[in-house]
Coordinates of C-alpha atoms and ligand atoms in Angstrom, one line a residue:
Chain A
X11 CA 1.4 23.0 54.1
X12 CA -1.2 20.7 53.2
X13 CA -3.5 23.4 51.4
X14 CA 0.3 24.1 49.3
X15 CA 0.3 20.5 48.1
X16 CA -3.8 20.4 47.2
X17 CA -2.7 24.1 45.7
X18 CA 0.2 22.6 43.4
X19 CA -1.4 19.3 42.2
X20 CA -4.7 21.2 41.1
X21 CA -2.8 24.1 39.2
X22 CA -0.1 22.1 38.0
X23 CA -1.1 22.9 34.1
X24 CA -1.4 26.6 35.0
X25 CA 1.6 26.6 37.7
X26 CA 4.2 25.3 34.2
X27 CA 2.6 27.9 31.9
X28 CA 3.8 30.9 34.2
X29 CA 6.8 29.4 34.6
X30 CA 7.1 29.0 30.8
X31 CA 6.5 32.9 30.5
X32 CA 8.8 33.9 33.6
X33 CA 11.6 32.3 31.2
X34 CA 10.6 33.8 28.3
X35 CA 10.6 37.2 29.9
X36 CA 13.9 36.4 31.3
X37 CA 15.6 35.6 27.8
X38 CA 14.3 39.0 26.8
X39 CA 16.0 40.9 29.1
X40 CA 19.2 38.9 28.6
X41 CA 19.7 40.5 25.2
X42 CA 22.0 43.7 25.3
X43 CA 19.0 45.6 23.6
X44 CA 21.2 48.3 22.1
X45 CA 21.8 49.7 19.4
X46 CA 24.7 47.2 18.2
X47 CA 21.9 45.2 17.8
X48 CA 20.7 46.4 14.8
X49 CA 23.1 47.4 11.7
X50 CA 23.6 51.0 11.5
X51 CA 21.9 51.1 7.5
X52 CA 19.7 48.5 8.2
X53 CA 16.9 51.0 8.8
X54 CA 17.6 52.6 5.0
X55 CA 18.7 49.0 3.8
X56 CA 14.9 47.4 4.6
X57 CA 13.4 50.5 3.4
X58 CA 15.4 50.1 -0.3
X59 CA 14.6 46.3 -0.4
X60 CA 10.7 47.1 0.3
X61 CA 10.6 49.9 -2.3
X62 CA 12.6 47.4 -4.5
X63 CA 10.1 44.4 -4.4
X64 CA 7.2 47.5 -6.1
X65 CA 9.8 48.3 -8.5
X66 CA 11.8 45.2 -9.5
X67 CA 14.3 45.6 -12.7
X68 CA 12.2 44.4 -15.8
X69 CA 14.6 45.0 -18.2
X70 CA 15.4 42.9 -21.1
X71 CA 18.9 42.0 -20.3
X72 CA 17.8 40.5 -16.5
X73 CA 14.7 38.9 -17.4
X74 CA 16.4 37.0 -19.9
X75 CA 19.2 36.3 -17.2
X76 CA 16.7 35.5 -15.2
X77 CA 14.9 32.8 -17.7
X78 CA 17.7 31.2 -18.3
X79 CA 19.2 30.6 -14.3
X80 CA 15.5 29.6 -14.1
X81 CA 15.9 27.3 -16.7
X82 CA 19.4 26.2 -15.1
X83 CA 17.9 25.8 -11.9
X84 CA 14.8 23.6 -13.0
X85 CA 17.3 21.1 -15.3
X86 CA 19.6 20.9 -12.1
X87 CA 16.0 19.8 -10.2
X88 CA 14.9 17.7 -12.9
X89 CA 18.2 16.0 -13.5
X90 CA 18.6 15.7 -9.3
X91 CA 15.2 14.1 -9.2
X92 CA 15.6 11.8 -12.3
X93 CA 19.0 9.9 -9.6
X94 CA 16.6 10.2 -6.9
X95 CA 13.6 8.6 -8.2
X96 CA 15.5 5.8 -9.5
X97 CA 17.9 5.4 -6.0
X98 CA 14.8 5.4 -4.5
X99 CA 12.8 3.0 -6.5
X100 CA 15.5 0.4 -5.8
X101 CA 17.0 0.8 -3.1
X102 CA 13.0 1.1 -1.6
X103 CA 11.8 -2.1 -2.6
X104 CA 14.9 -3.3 -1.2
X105 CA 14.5 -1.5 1.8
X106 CA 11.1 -2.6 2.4
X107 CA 11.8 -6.3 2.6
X108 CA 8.4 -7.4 0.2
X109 CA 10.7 -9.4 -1.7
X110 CA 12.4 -11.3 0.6
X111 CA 11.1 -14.9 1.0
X112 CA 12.8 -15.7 4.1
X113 CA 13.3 -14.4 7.9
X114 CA 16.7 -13.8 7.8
X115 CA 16.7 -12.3 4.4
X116 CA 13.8 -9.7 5.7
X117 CA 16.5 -8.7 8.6
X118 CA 19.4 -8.8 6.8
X119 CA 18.9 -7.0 3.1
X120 CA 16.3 -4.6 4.4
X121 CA 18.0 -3.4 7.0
X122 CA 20.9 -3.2 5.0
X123 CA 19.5 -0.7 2.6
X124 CA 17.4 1.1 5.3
X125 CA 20.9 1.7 6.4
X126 CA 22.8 2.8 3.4
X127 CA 19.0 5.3 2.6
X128 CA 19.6 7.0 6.3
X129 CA 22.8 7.7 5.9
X130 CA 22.1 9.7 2.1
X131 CA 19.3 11.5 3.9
X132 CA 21.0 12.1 7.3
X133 CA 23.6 14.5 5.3
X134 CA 22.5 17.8 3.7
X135 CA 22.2 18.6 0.0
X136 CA 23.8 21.7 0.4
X137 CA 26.8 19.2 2.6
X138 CA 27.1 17.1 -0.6
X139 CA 27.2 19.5 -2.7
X140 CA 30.0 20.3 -0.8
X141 CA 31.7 17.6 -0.7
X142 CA 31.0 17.0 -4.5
X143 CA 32.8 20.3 -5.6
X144 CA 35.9 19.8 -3.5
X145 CA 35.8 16.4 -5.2
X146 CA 35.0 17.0 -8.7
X147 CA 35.2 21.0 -9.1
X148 CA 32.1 23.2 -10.5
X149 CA 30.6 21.4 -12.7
X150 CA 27.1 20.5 -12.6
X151 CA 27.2 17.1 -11.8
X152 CA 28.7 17.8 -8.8
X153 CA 24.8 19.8 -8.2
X154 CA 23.0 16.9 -9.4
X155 CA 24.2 14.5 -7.4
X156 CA 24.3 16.5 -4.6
X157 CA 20.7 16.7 -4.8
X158 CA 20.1 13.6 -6.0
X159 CA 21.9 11.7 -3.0
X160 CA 20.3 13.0 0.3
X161 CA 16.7 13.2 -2.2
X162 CA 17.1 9.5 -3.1
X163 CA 17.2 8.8 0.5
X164 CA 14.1 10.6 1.6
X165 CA 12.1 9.0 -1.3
X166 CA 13.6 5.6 -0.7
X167 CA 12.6 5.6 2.8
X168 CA 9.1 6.7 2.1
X169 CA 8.3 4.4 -0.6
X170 CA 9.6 1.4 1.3
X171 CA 7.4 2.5 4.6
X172 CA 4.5 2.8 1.7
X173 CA 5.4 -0.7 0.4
X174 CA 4.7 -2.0 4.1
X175 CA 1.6 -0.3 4.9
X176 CA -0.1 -2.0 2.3
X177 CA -2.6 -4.1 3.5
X178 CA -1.8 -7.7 3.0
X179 CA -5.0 -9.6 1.9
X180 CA -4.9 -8.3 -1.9
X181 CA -1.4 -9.4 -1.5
X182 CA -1.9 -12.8 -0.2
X183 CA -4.7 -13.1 -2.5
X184 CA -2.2 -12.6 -5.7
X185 CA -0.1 -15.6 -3.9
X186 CA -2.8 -17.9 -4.1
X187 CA -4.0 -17.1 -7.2
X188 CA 0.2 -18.2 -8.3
X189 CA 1.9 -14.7 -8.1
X190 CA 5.8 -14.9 -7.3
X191 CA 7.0 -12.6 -5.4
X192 CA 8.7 -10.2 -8.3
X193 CA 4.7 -10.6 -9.7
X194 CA 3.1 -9.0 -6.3
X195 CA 4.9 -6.2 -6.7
X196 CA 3.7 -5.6 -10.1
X197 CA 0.6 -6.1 -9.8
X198 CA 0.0 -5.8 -5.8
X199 CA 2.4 -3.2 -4.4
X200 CA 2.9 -1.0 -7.0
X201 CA -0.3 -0.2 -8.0
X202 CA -1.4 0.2 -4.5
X203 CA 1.4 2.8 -3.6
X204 CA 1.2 4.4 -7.0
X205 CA -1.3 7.5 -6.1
X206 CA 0.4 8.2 -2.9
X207 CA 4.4 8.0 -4.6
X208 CA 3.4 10.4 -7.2
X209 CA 1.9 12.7 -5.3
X210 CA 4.9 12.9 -2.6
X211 CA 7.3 12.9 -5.6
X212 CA 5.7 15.8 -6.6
X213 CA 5.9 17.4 -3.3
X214 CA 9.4 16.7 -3.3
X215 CA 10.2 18.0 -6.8
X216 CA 8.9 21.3 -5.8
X217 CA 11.5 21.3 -2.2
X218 CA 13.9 20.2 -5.1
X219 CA 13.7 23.6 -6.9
X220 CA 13.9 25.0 -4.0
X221 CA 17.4 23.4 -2.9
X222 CA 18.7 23.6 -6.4
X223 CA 17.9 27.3 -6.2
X224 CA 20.2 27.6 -2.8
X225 CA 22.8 25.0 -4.3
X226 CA 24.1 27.6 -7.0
X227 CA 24.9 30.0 -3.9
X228 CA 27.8 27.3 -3.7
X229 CA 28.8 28.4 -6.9
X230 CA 26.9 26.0 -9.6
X231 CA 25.2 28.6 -11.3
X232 CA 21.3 29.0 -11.4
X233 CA 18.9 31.5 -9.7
X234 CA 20.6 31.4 -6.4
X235 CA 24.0 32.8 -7.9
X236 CA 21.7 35.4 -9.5
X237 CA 20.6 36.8 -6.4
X238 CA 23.9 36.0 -4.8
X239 CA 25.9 38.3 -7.4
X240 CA 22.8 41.1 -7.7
X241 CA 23.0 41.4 -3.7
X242 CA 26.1 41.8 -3.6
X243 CA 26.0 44.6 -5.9
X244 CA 23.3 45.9 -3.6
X245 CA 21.0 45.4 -6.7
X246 CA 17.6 44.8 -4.7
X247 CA 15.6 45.4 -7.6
X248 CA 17.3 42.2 -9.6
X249 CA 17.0 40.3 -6.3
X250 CA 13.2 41.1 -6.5
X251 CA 13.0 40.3 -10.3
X252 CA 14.9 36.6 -9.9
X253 CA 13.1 35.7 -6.7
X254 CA 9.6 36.2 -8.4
X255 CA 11.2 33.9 -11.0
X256 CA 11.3 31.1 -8.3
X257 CA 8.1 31.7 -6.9
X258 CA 6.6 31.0 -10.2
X259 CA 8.5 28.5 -10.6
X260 CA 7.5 26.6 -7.2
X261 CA 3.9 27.3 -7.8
X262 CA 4.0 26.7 -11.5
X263 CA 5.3 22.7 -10.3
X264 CA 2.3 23.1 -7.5
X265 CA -0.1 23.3 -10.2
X266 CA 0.8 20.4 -11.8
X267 CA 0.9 18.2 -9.6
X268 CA -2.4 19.3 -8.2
X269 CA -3.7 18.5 -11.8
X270 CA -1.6 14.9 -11.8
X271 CA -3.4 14.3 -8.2
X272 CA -6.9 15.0 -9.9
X273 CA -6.6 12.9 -12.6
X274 CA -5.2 9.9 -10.7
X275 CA -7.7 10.0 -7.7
X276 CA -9.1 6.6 -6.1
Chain B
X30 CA -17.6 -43.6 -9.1
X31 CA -17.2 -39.6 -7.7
X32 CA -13.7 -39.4 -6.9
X33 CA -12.0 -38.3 -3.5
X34 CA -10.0 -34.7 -4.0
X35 CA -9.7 -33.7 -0.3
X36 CA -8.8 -36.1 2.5
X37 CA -8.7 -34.9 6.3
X38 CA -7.2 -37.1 8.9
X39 CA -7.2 -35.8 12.1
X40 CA -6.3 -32.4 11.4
X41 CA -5.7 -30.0 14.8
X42 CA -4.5 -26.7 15.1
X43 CA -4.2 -24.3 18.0
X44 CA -2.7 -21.0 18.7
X45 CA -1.0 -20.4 21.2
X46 CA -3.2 -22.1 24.0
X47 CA -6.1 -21.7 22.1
X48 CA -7.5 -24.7 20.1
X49 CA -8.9 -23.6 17.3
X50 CA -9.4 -27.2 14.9
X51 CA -9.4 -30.3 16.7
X52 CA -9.3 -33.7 15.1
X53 CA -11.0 -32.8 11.8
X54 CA -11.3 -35.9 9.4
X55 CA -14.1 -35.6 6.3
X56 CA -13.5 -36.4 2.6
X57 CA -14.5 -34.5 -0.1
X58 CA -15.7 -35.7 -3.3
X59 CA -14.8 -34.1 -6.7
X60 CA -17.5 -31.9 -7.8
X61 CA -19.1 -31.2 -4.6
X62 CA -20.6 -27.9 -3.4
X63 CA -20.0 -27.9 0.3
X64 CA -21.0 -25.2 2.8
X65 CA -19.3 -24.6 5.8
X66 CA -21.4 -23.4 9.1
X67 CA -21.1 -22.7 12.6
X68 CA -20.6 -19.8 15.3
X69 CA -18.3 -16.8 15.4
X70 CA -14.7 -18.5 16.1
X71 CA -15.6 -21.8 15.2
X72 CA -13.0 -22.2 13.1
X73 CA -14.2 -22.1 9.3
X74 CA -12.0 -19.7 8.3
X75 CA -8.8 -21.4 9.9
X76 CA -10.4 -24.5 8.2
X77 CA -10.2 -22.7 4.8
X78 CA -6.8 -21.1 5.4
X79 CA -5.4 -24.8 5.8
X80 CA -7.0 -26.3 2.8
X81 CA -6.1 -23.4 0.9
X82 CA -2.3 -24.2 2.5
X83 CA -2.2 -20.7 3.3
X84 CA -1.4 -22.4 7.3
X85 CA -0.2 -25.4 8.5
X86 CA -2.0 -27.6 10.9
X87 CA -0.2 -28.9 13.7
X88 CA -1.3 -32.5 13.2
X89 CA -3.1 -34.6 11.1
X90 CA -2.7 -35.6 7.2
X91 CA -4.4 -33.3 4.8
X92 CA -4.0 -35.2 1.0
X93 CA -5.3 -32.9 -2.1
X94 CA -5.5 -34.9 -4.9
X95 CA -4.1 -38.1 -3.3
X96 CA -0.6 -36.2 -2.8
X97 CA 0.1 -34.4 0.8
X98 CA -0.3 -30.8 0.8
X99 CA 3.1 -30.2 1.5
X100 CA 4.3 -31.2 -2.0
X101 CA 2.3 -28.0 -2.9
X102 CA 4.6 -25.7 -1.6
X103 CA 5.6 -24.1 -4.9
X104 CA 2.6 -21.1 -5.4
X105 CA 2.0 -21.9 -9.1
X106 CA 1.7 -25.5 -9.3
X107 CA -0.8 -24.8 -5.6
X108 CA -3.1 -22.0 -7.6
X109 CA -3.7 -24.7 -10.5
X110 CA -5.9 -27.3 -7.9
X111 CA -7.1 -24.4 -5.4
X112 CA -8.5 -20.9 -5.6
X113 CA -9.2 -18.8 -2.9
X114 CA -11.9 -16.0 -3.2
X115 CA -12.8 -14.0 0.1
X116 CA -14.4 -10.4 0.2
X117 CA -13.7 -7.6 -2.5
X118 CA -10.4 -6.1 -0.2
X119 CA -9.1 -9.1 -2.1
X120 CA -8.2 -6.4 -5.5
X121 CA -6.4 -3.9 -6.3
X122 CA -8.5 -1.5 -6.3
X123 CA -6.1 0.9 -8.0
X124 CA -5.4 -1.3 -11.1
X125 CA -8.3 -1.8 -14.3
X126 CA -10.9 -4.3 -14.1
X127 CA -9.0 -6.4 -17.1
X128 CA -5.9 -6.6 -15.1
X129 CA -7.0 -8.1 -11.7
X130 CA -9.0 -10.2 -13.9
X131 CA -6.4 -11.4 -15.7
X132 CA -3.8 -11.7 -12.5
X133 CA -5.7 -15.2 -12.3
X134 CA -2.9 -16.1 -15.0
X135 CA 0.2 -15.2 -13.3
X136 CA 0.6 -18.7 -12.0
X137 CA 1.0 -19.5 -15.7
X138 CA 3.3 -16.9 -16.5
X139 CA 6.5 -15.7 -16.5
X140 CA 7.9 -11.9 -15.0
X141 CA 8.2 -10.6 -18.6
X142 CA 4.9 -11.6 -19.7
X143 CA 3.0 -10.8 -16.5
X144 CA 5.0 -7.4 -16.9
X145 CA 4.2 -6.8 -20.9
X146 CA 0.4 -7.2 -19.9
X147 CA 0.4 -4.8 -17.2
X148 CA 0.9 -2.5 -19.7
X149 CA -0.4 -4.1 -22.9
X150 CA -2.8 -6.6 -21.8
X151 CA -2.5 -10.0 -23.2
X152 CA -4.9 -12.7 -23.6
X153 CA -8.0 -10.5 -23.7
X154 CA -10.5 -12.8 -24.9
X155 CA -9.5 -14.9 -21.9
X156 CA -10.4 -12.1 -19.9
X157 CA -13.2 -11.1 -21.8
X158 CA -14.9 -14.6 -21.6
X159 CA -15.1 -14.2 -17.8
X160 CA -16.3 -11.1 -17.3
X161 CA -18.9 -12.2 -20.0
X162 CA -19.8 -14.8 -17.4
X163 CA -20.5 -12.8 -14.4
X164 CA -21.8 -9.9 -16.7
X165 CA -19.2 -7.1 -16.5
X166 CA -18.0 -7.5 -19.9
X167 CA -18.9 -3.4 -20.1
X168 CA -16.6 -2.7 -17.2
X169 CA -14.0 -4.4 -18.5
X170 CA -11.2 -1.2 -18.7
X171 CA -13.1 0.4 -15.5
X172 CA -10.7 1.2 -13.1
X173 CA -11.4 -1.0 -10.0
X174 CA -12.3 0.6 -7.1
X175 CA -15.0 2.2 -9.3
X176 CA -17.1 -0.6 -8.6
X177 CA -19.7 -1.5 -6.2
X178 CA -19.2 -4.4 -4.0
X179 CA -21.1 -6.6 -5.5
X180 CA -19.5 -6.0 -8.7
X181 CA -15.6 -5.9 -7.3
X182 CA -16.8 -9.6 -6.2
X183 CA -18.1 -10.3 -9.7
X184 CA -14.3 -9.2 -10.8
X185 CA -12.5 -11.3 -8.0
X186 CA -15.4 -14.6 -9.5
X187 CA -13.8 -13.8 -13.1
X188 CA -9.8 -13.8 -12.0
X189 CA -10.8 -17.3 -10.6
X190 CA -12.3 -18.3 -13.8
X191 CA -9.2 -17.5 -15.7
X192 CA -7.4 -19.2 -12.9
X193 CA -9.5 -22.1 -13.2
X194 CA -8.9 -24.5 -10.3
X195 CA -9.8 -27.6 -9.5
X196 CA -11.2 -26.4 -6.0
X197 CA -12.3 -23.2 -4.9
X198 CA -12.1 -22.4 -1.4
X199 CA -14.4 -18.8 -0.2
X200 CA -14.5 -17.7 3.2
X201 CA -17.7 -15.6 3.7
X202 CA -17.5 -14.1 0.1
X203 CA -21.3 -12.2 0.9
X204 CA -21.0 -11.4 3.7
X205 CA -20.6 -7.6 2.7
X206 CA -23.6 -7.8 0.2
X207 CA -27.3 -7.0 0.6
X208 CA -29.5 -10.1 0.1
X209 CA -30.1 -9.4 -3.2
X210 CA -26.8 -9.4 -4.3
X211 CA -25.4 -12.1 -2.1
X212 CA -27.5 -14.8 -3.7
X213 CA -26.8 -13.2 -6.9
X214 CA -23.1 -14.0 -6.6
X215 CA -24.3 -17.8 -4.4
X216 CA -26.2 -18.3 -7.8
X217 CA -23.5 -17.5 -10.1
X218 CA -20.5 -19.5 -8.5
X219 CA -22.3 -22.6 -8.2
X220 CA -23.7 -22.2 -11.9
X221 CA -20.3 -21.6 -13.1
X222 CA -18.2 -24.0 -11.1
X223 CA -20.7 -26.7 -12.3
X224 CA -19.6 -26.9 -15.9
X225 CA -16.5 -27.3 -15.2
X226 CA -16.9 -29.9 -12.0
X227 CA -14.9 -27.8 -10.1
X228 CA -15.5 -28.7 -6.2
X229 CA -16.3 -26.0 -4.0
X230 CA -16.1 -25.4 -0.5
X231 CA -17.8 -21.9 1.0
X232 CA -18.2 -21.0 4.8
X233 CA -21.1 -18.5 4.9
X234 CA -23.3 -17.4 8.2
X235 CA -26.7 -17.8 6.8
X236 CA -28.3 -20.8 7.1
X237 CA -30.4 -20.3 4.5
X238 CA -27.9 -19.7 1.7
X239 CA -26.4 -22.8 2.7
X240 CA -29.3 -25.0 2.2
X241 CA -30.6 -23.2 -0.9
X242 CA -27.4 -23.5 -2.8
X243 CA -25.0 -26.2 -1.2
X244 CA -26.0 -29.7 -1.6
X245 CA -23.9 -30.7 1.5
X246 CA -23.5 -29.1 4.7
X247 CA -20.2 -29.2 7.3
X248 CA -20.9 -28.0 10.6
X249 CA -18.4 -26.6 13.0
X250 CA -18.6 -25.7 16.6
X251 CA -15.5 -25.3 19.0
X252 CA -13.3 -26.9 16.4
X253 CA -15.2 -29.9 15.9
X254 CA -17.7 -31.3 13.6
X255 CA -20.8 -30.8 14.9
X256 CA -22.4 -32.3 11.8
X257 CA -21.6 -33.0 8.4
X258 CA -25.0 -34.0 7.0
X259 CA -26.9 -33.6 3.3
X260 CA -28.5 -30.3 2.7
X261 CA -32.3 -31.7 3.2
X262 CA -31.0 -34.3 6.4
X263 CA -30.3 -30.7 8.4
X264 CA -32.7 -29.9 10.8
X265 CA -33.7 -26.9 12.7
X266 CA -33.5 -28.8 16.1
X267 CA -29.9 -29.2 15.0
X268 CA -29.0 -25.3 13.5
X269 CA -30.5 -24.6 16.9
X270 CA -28.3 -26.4 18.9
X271 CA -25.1 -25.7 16.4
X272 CA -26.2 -21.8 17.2
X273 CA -27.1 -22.1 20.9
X274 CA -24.8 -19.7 23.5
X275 CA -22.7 -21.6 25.5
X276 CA -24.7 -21.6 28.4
X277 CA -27.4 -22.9 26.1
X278 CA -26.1 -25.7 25.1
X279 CA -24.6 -27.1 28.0
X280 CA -28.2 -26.9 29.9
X281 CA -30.0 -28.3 26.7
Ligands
ATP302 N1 -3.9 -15.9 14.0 C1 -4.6 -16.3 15.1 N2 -4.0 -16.1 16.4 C2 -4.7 -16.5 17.5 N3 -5.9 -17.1 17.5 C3 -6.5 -17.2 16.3 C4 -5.9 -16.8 15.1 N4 -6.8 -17.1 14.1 C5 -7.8 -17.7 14.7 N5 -7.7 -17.7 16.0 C6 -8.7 -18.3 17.0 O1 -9.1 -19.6 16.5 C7 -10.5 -19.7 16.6 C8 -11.1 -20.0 15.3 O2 -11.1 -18.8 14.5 P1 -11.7 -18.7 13.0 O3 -11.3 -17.4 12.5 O4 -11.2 -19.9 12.3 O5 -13.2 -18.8 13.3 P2 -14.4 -18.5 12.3 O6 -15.3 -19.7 12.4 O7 -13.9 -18.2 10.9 O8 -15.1 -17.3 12.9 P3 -16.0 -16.2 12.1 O9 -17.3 -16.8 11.8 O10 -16.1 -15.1 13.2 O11 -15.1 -15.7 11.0 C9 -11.0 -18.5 17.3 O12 -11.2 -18.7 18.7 C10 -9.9 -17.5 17.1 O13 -9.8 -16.6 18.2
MG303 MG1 -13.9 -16.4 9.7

């Protein structure tokens, strides 16, 4: 009994790994591994989207299709962004408290707007959006504010966490030399946080392209309607031709913002 | 004839249960270059933070200019009698030379102006006349944090030119600088600040300094004034004592 104890505490680590694996073995066989499992074309239907992506349709009529739901999806991005960055500039500082002057001020307005930023950012873009074409039909503000909403949020709350990380003694030493509050964030907090803001706002225009891409599946338009309607037709080598549309899309925003980050390092 | 700028009258402050300033009374005299000694945690740089009015002291009566410190609550009419300067994590690093220079002006001005020159820089000259004086004038559009640390303190010496207060308060503003540099920047301030007879109170850890450059030196140890003596009265029987362990200075 006593050599059971000394056996458990020593191999505790090892003792939860194998039990780790037991379950995991157990899940396995929990499946019905049949052949329900897997749809009856999906064999011949993996096989036609692989040969697909070597051949994608480069005809005239789709890539210019394609150009222009790329250009719809980008000014839906750009457009959603444009609410978000100012939501988020706002409602951030707010958020963030640096310009309150007193105790209860600090507790009250900032946790106020911390409030109203989690609430945008705890419901999905693709949620608004929605929400925004039951309320205002398919047009494409209901897809910009969709994004714009739940994007606002996430910027807001990291550019008021930024605004308090800064460390105070540049802060204090504006104060003394007469800055007013308003005056320490322009010349204190914003320039601190500016490197840092632009580079996550970068980060997030490319997720941005990405949503925007999935929001037209809801109907708005843009690549994701695209490939929506081509896979329906069972048109794999449009999906292939529209998808590498997005890709060079995404990395296209990647590469400017890496050049953005070079020019504006510390 | 020298006029009084800075009365202390029993000033004390603790924290928590810790005393840290206990019963502090001197007067300073406008136009004076004080240096402020004494061992780790003797309380120079809460001394500094309550003449700069960044604290409060628990007790005592602190006059600037004949007129309590409280009736300096309102940050721009403070920064025109007293200027702080402490080590170069004092800019922002992230902003051009010109503009943390000229931040010693936002005291004087409004939201729209201080927002207009953040992007179009008014009063140049201003700034260019100060970083003339400390010899930066080539650095001027240099972003920041470009800068070694002997120059970023240069920068944070020409914002309080353009500030221009009557006092200027420094807690240890060498201490990050080779020798060489440090009296560089000792030389400078106490060059610049006398044209202008603008009193000057620095708390530094070398003795040396504060003998070579301050005519008067104020001595703190647990709190209290250990001394408060004339450069050429202080002795190295007393720096020895002022810098003796605990232990040390009981048995001695
Ligand atoms: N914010 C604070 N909270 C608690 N105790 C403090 C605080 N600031 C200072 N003290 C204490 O007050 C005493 C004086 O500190 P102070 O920083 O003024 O010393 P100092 O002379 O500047 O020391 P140093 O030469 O190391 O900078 C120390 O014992 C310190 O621990
Ligand atoms: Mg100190």
């Amino acid at each position: 009994m006593g050599k059971f104890l000394y056996f458990l505490t020593y191999y505790k680590k090892s003792l939860l790994t194998l039990l780790l694996i037991l379950i995991f073995v157990w899940s396995l066989f929990s499946v019905q591994w049949n052949a329900d499992l897997l749809h009856p074309g999906g064999g011949v239907t993996t096989k036609q989207i692989f040969q697909a992506l070597l051949a994608p349709d480069l005809s005239p009529e789709i890539l210019i299709l394609a150009l222009e739901s790329t250009w719809i999806t980008l000014v839906y991005a750009v457009a959603g962004m444009s609410i978000a960055i100012i939501l988020a500039f706002f409602f951030g500082i707010l958020a963030s408290g640096v310009l309150s002057t007193s105790r209860f001020n600090l507790f009250a307005v900032s946790g106020f707007f911390r409030g109203i930023l989690g609430f945008t950012r705890a419901i999905h873009e693709l949620v608004w959006a929605w929400l925004f074409v039951a309320a205002i039909g398919l047009s494409p503000f209901a897809a910009v504010f969709a994004l714009g909403i739940p994007y606002g949020g996430i910027l807001g709350k990291i550019f008021a966490d930024m605004l308090n990380d800064i460390p105070e003694e540049p802060i204090k030493a504006l104060e003394t030399a007469g800055a007013s509050k308003l005056q320490t964030l322009l010349y204190g907090y914003l320039p601190l946080v500016r490197a840092n803001i632009i580079s996550y706002v970068m980060y997030r225009f490319e997720c941005s392209v990405r949503s925007s891409a999935i929001m037209s599946f809801v109907g708005l338009g843009g690549l994701g309607y695209q490939i929506q309607l081509s896979l329906s037709d069972l048109q794999y080598d449009e999906v292939w031709t529209f998808l590498f549309f997005l890709i060079a899309l995404v990395v296209l925003i990647d590469a400017w913002s890496n050049l953005l980050r070079k020019r504006m390092v510390l | 004839m020298s006029e009084s700028i800075i009365k202390m009258n029993n000033i004390a402050k603790h924290f928590e249960r810790k005393i840290a300033l206990s019963s502090l009374s001197f007067i300073i005299n406008k136009g004076e270059h004080i240096a402020l000694i004494g061992p780790s945690g003797a309380g120079k740089s809460t001394l500094l933070n309550i003449l700069a009015g960044i604290t409060n002291a628990d007790s005592g009566e602190y006059l600037l200019d004949g007129k309590s410190i409280v009736n300096y609550q309102k940050r721009n009419i403070r920064s025109r009698k007293i200027g702080v300067i402490r080590q170069q994590f004092d800019l922002i690093a992230s902003l051009p030379v010109i503009q943390n220079v000229l931040a010693g002006k936002l005291g004087e001005w409004g939201f729209f102006k201080s927002l207009i020159s953040l992007l179009f820089p008014i009063e140049k000259e201003t700034a260019a006349r100060a970083l003339n004086q400390v010899g930066l004038l080539d650095k001027m559009y240099e972003q920041t944090s470009r800068l070694s640390g002997g120059e970023q303190q240069r920068v944070a010496l020409a914002r309080l030119l353009v500030q221009n207060p009557e006092v200027i308060l420094a807690d240890e503003p060498v201490a990050s600088l080779d020798p060489a540099r440090a009296e560089d920047i000792l030389s400078l301030m106490t060059e610049l600040v006398k044209d202008k007879k603008q009193t000057l109170i620095v708390s530094l850890h070398s003795v040396e300094y504060a003998k070579k450059y301050f005519s008067r030196i104020i001595a703190l140890r647990d709190g209290e004034i250990f001394f408060d003596l004339p450069s050429e009265h202080v002795t190295d029987s007393l720096l020895a004592n002022l810098y003796a362990l605990k232990g040390e200075a009981k048995d001695g």
